[in-house]
PDB file of C-alpha atoms in Angstrom:
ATOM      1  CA  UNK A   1      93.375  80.898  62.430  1.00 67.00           C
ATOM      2  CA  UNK A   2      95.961  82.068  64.760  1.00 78.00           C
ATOM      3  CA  UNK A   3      95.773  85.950  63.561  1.00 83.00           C
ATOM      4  CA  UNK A   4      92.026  85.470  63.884  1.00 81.00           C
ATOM      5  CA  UNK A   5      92.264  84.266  67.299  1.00 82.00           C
ATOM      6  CA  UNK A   6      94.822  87.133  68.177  1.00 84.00           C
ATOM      7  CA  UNK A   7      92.561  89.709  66.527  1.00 84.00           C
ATOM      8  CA  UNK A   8      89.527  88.740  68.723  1.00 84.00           C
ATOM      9  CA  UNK A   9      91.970  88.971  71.904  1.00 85.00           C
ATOM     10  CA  UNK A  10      93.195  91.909  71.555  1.00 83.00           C
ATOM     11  CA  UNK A  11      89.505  93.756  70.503  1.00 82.00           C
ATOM     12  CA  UNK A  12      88.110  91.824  73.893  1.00 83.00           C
ATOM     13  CA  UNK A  13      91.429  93.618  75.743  1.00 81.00           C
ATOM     14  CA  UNK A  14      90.745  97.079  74.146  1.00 78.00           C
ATOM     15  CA  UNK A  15      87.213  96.436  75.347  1.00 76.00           C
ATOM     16  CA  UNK A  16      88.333  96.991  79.144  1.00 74.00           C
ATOM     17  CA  UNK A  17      88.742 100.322  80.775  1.00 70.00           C
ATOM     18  CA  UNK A  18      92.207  99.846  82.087  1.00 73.00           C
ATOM     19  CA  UNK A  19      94.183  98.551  79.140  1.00 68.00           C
ATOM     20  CA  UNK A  20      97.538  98.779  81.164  1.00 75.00           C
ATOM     21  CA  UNK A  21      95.950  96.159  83.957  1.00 77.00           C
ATOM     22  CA  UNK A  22      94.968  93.718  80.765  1.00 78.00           C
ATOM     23  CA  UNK A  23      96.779  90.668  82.542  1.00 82.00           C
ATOM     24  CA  UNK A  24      93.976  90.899  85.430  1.00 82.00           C
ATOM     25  CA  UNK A  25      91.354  90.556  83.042  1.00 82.00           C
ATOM     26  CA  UNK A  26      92.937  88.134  80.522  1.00 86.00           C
ATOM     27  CA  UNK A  27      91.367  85.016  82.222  1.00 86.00           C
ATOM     28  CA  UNK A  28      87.971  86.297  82.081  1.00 86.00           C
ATOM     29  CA  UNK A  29      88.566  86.959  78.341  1.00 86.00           C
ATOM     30  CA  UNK A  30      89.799  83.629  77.692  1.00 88.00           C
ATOM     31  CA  UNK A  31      87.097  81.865  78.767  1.00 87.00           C
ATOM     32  CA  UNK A  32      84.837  83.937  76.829  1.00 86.00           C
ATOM     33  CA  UNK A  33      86.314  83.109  74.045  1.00 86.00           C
ATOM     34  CA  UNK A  34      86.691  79.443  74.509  1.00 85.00           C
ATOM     35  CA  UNK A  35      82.796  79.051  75.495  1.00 86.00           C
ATOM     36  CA  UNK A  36      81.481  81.172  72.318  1.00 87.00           C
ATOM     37  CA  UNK A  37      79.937  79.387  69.811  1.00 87.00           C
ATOM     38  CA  UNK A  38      81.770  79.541  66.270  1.00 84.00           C
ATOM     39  CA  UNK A  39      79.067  80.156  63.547  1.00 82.00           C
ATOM     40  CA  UNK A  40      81.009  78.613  60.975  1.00 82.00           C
ATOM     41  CA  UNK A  41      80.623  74.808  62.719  1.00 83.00           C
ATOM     42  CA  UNK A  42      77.866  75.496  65.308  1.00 84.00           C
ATOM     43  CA  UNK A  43      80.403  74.923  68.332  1.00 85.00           C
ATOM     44  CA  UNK A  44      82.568  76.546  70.881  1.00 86.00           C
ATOM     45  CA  UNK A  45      86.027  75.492  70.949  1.00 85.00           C
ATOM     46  CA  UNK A  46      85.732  74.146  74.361  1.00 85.00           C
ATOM     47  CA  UNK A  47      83.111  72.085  73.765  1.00 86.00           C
ATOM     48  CA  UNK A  48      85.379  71.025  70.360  1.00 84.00           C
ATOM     49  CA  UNK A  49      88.028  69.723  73.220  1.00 85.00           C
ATOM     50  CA  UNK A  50      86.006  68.426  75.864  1.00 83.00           C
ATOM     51  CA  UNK A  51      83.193  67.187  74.579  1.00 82.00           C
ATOM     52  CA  UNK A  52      80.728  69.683  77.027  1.00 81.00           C
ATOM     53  CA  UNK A  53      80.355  73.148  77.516  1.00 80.00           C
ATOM     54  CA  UNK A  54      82.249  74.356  79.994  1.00 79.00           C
ATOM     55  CA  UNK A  55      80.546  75.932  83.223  1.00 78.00           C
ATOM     56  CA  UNK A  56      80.337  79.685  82.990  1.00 75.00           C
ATOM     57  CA  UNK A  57      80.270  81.309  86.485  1.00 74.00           C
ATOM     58  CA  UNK A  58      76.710  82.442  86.387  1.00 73.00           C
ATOM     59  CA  UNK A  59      75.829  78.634  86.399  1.00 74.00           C
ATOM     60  CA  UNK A  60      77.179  77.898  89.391  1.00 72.00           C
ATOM     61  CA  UNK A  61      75.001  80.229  91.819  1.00 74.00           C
ATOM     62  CA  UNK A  62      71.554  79.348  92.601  1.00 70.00           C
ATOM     63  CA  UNK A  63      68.758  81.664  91.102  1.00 68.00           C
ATOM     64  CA  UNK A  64      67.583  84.240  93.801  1.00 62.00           C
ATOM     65  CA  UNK A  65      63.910  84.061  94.135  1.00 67.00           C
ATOM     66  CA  UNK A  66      62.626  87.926  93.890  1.00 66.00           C
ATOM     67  CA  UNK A  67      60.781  87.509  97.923  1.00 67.00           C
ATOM     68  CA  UNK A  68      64.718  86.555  99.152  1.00 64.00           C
ATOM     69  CA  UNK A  69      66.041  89.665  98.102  1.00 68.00           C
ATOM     70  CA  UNK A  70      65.897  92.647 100.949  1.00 67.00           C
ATOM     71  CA  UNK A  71      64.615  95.499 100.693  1.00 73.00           C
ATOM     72  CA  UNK A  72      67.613  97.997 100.464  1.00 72.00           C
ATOM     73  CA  UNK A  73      66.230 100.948 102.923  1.00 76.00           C
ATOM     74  CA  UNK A  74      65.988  98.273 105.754  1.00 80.00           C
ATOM     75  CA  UNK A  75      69.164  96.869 104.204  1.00 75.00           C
ATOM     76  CA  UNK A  76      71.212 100.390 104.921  1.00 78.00           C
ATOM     77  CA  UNK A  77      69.327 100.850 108.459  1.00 82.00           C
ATOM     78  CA  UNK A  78      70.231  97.708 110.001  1.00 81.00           C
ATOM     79  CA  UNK A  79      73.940  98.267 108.388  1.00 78.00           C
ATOM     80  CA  UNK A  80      74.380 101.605 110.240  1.00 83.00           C
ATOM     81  CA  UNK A  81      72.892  99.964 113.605  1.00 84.00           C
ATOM     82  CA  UNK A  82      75.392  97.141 113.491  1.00 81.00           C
ATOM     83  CA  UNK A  83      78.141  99.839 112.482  1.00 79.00           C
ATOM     84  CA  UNK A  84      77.062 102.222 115.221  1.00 83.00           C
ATOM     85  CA  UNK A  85      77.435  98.981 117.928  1.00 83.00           C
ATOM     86  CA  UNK A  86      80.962  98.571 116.806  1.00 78.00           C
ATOM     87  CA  UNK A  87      83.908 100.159 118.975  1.00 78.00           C
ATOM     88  CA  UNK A  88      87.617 100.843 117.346  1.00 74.00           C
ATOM     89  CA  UNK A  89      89.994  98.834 118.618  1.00 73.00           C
ATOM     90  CA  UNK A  90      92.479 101.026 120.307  1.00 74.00           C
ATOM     91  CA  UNK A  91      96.553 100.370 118.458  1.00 72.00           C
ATOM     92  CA  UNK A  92      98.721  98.449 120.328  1.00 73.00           C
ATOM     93  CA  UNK A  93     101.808  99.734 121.911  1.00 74.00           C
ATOM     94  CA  UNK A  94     105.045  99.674 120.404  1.00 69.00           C
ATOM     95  CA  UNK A  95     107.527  98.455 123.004  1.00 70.00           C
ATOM     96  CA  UNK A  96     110.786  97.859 121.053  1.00 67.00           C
ATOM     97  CA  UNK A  97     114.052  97.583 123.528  1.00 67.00           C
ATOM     98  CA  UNK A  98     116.958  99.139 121.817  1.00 65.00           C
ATOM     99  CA  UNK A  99     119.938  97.071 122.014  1.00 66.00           C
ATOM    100  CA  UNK A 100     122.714  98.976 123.484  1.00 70.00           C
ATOM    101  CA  UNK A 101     125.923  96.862 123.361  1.00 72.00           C
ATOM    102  CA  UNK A 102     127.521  96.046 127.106  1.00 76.00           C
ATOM    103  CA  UNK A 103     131.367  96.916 125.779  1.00 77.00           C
ATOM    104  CA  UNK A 104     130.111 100.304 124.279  1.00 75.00           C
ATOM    105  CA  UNK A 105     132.168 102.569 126.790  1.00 78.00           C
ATOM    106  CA  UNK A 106     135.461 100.495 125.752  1.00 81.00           C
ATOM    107  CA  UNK A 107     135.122 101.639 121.706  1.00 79.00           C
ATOM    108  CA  UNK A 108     137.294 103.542 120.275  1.00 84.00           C
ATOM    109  CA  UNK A 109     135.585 104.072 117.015  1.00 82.00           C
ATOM    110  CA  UNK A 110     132.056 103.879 115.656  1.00 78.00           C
ATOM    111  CA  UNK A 111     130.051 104.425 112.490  1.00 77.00           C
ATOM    112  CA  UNK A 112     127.292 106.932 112.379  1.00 75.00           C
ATOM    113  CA  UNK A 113     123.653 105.790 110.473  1.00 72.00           C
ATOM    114  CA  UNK A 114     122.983 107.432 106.945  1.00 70.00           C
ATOM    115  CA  UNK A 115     119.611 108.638 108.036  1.00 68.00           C
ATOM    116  CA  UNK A 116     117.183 110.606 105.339  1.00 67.00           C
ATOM    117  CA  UNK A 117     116.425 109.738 101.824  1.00 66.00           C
ATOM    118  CA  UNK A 118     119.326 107.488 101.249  1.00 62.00           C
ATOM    119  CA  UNK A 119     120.206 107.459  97.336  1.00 62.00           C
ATOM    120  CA  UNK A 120     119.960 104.541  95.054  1.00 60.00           C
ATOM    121  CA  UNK A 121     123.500 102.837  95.749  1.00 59.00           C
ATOM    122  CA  UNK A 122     124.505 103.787  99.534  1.00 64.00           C
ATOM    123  CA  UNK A 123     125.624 102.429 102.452  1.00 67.00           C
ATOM    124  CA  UNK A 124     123.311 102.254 105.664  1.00 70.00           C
ATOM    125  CA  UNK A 125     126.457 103.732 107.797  1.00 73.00           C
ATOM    126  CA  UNK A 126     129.448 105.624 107.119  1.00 74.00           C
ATOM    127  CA  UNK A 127     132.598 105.631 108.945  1.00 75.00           C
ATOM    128  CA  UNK A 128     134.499 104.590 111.172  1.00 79.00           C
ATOM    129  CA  UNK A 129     134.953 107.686 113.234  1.00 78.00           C
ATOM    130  CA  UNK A 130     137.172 108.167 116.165  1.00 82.00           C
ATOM    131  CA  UNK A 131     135.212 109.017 119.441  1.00 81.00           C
ATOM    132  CA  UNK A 132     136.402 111.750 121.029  1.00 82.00           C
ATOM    133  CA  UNK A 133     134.300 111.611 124.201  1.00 80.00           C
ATOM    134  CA  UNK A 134     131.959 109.738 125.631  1.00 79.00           C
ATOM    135  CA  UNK A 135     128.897 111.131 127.158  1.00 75.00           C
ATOM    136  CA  UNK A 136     125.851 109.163 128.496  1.00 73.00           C
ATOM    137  CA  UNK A 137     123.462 109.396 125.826  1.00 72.00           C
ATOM    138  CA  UNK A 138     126.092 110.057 122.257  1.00 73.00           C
ATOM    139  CA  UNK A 139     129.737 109.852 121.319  1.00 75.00           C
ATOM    140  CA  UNK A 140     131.298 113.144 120.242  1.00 78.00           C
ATOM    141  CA  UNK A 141     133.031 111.762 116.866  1.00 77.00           C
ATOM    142  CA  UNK A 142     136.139 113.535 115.045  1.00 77.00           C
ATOM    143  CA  UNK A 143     134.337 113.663 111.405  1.00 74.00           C
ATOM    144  CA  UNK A 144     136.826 115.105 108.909  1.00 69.00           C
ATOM    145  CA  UNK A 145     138.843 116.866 111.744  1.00 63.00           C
ATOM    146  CA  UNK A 146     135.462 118.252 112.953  1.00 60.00           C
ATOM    147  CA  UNK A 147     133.247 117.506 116.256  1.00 59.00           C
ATOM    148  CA  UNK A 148     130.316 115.497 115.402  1.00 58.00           C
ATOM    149  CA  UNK A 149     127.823 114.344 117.990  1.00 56.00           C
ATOM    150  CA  UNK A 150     126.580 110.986 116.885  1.00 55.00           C
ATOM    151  CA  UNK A 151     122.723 109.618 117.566  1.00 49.00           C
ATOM    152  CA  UNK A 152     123.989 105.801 118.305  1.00 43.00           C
ATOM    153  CA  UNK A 153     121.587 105.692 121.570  1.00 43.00           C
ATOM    154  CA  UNK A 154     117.815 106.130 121.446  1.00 42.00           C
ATOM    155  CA  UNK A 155     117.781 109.178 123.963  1.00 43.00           C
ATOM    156  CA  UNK A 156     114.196 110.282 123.321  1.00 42.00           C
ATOM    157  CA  UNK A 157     115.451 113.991 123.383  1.00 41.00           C
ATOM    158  CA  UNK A 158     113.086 116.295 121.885  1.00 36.00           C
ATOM    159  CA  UNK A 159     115.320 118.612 120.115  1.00 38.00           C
ATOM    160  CA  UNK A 160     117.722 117.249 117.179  1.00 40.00           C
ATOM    161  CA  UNK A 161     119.586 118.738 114.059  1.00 40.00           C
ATOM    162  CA  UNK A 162     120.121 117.047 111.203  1.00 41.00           C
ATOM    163  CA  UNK A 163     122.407 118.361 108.365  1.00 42.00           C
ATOM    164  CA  UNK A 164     122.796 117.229 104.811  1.00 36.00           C
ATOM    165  CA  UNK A 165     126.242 115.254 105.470  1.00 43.00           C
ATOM    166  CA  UNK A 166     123.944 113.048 108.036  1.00 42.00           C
ATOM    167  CA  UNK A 167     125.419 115.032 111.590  1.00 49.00           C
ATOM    168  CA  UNK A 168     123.046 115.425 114.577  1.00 54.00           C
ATOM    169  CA  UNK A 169     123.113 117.453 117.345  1.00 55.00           C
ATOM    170  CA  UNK A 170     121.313 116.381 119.800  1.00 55.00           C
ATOM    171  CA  UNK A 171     120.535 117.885 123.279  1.00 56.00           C
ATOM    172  CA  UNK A 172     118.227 118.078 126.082  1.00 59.00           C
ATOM    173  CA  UNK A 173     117.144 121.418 125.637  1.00 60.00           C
ATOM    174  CA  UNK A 174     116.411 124.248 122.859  1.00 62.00           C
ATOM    175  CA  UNK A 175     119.389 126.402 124.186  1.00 69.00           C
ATOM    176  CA  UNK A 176     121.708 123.545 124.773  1.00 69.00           C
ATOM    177  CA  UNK A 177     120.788 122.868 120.914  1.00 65.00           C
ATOM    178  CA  UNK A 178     121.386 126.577 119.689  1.00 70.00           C
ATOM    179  CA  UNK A 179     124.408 126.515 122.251  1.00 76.00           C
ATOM    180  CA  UNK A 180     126.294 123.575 120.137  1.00 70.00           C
ATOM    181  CA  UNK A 181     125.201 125.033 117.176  1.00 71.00           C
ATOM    182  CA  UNK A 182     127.046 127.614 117.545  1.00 76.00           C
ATOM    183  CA  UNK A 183     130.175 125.589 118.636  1.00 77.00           C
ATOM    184  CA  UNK A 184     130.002 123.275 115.464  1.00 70.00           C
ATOM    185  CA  UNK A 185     128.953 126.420 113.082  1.00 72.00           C
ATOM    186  CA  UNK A 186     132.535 128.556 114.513  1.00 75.00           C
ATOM    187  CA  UNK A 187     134.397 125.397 114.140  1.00 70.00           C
ATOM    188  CA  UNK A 188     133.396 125.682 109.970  1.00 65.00           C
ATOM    189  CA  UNK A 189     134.523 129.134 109.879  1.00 70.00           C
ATOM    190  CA  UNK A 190     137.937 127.943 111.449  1.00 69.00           C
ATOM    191  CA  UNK A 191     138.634 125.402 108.623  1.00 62.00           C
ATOM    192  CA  UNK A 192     137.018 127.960 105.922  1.00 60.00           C
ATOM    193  CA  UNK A 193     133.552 125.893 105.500  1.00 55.00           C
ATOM    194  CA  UNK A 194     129.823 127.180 105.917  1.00 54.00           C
ATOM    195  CA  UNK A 195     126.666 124.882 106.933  1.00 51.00           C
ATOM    196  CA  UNK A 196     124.677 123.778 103.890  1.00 48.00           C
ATOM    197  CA  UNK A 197     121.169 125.414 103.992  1.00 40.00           C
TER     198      UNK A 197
END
């Protein structure tokens, strides 16, 4: 009885399209096969345990009387006048504050954020790094004995570099950008290193 029953349920879950979304379906075919009638006895097994049939969906809406039912051309034209009427609502603004600590100017050392495609197991920040000098708008940080301009304020500067060890160099210009680069790229050669590519 139970292979029987585990038979029909899985040659109602072949049945469907999308075998690998079976669990969406599997109510749907349960109560199929609860309200079939059995030939052998002449009853469904629902009505075995309740005494009634059950009520299938389609018995719970109303017949439609044919003269209720629009016709679909005036259907699709008063669809596209209502959809013409309508006006996109315009996105709100974003207004996030950045919180910029008070006692900032007083550190001595910060961490840097692990921007990019972080990998399965890493940490958000790396660090601490000792701050070499403070600037307005970024820390220059001593990274393995080498200047590293950190990102810890939002400074909304249009030009930034990002490297595959998680640096920036940020500036307020394209030449001030190509300027440091330059710096940071000599100080490499000095130690005997080259910028990943």
């Amino acid at each position: 009885m139970v292979e029987r029953f585990h038979r029909q349920l899985n040659s109602a879950i072949r049945a469907y399209p999308d075998v690998n979304s079976w669990i969406d379906f599997l109510p749907l075919i349960l109560l199929g096969i609860h309200t079939s009638v059995k030939d052998e006895i002449g009853y469904s097994p629902a009505e075995l345990i309740y005494g009634t049939t059950l009520t299938l969906p389609g018995q719970m809406i109303a017949p439609v009387i044919p003269q209720d039912i629009p016709d679909p051309t005036t259907y699709v034209h008063r669809l596209r006048a209502h959809m013409s009427q309508l006006s996109p609502k315009p996105p709100r603004p974003q207004e996030t504050d950045t919180y910029v600590p008070t006692d900032i100017n007083q550190w001595t050392h910060v961490f840097v954020r692990n921007d990019g495609i972080p990998a399965r197991i890493c940490p958000p920040y790396s660090g601490p790094y000792k701050v070499l000098q403070k600037r307005e708008k970024y820390f220059v940080v001593d990274v393995n004995d080498l200047q590293a301009i950190t990102q810890e304020f939002k400074t909304g500067c249009p030009w930034k570099l990002f490297y595959a060890d998680d640096l920036a160099l940020i500036a307020e210009s394209l030449s001030e950008l190509e300027e440091k680069f330059q710096v940071w790229k000599q100080g490499l050669e000095l130690k005997g290193l080259r910028e990943s590519t």
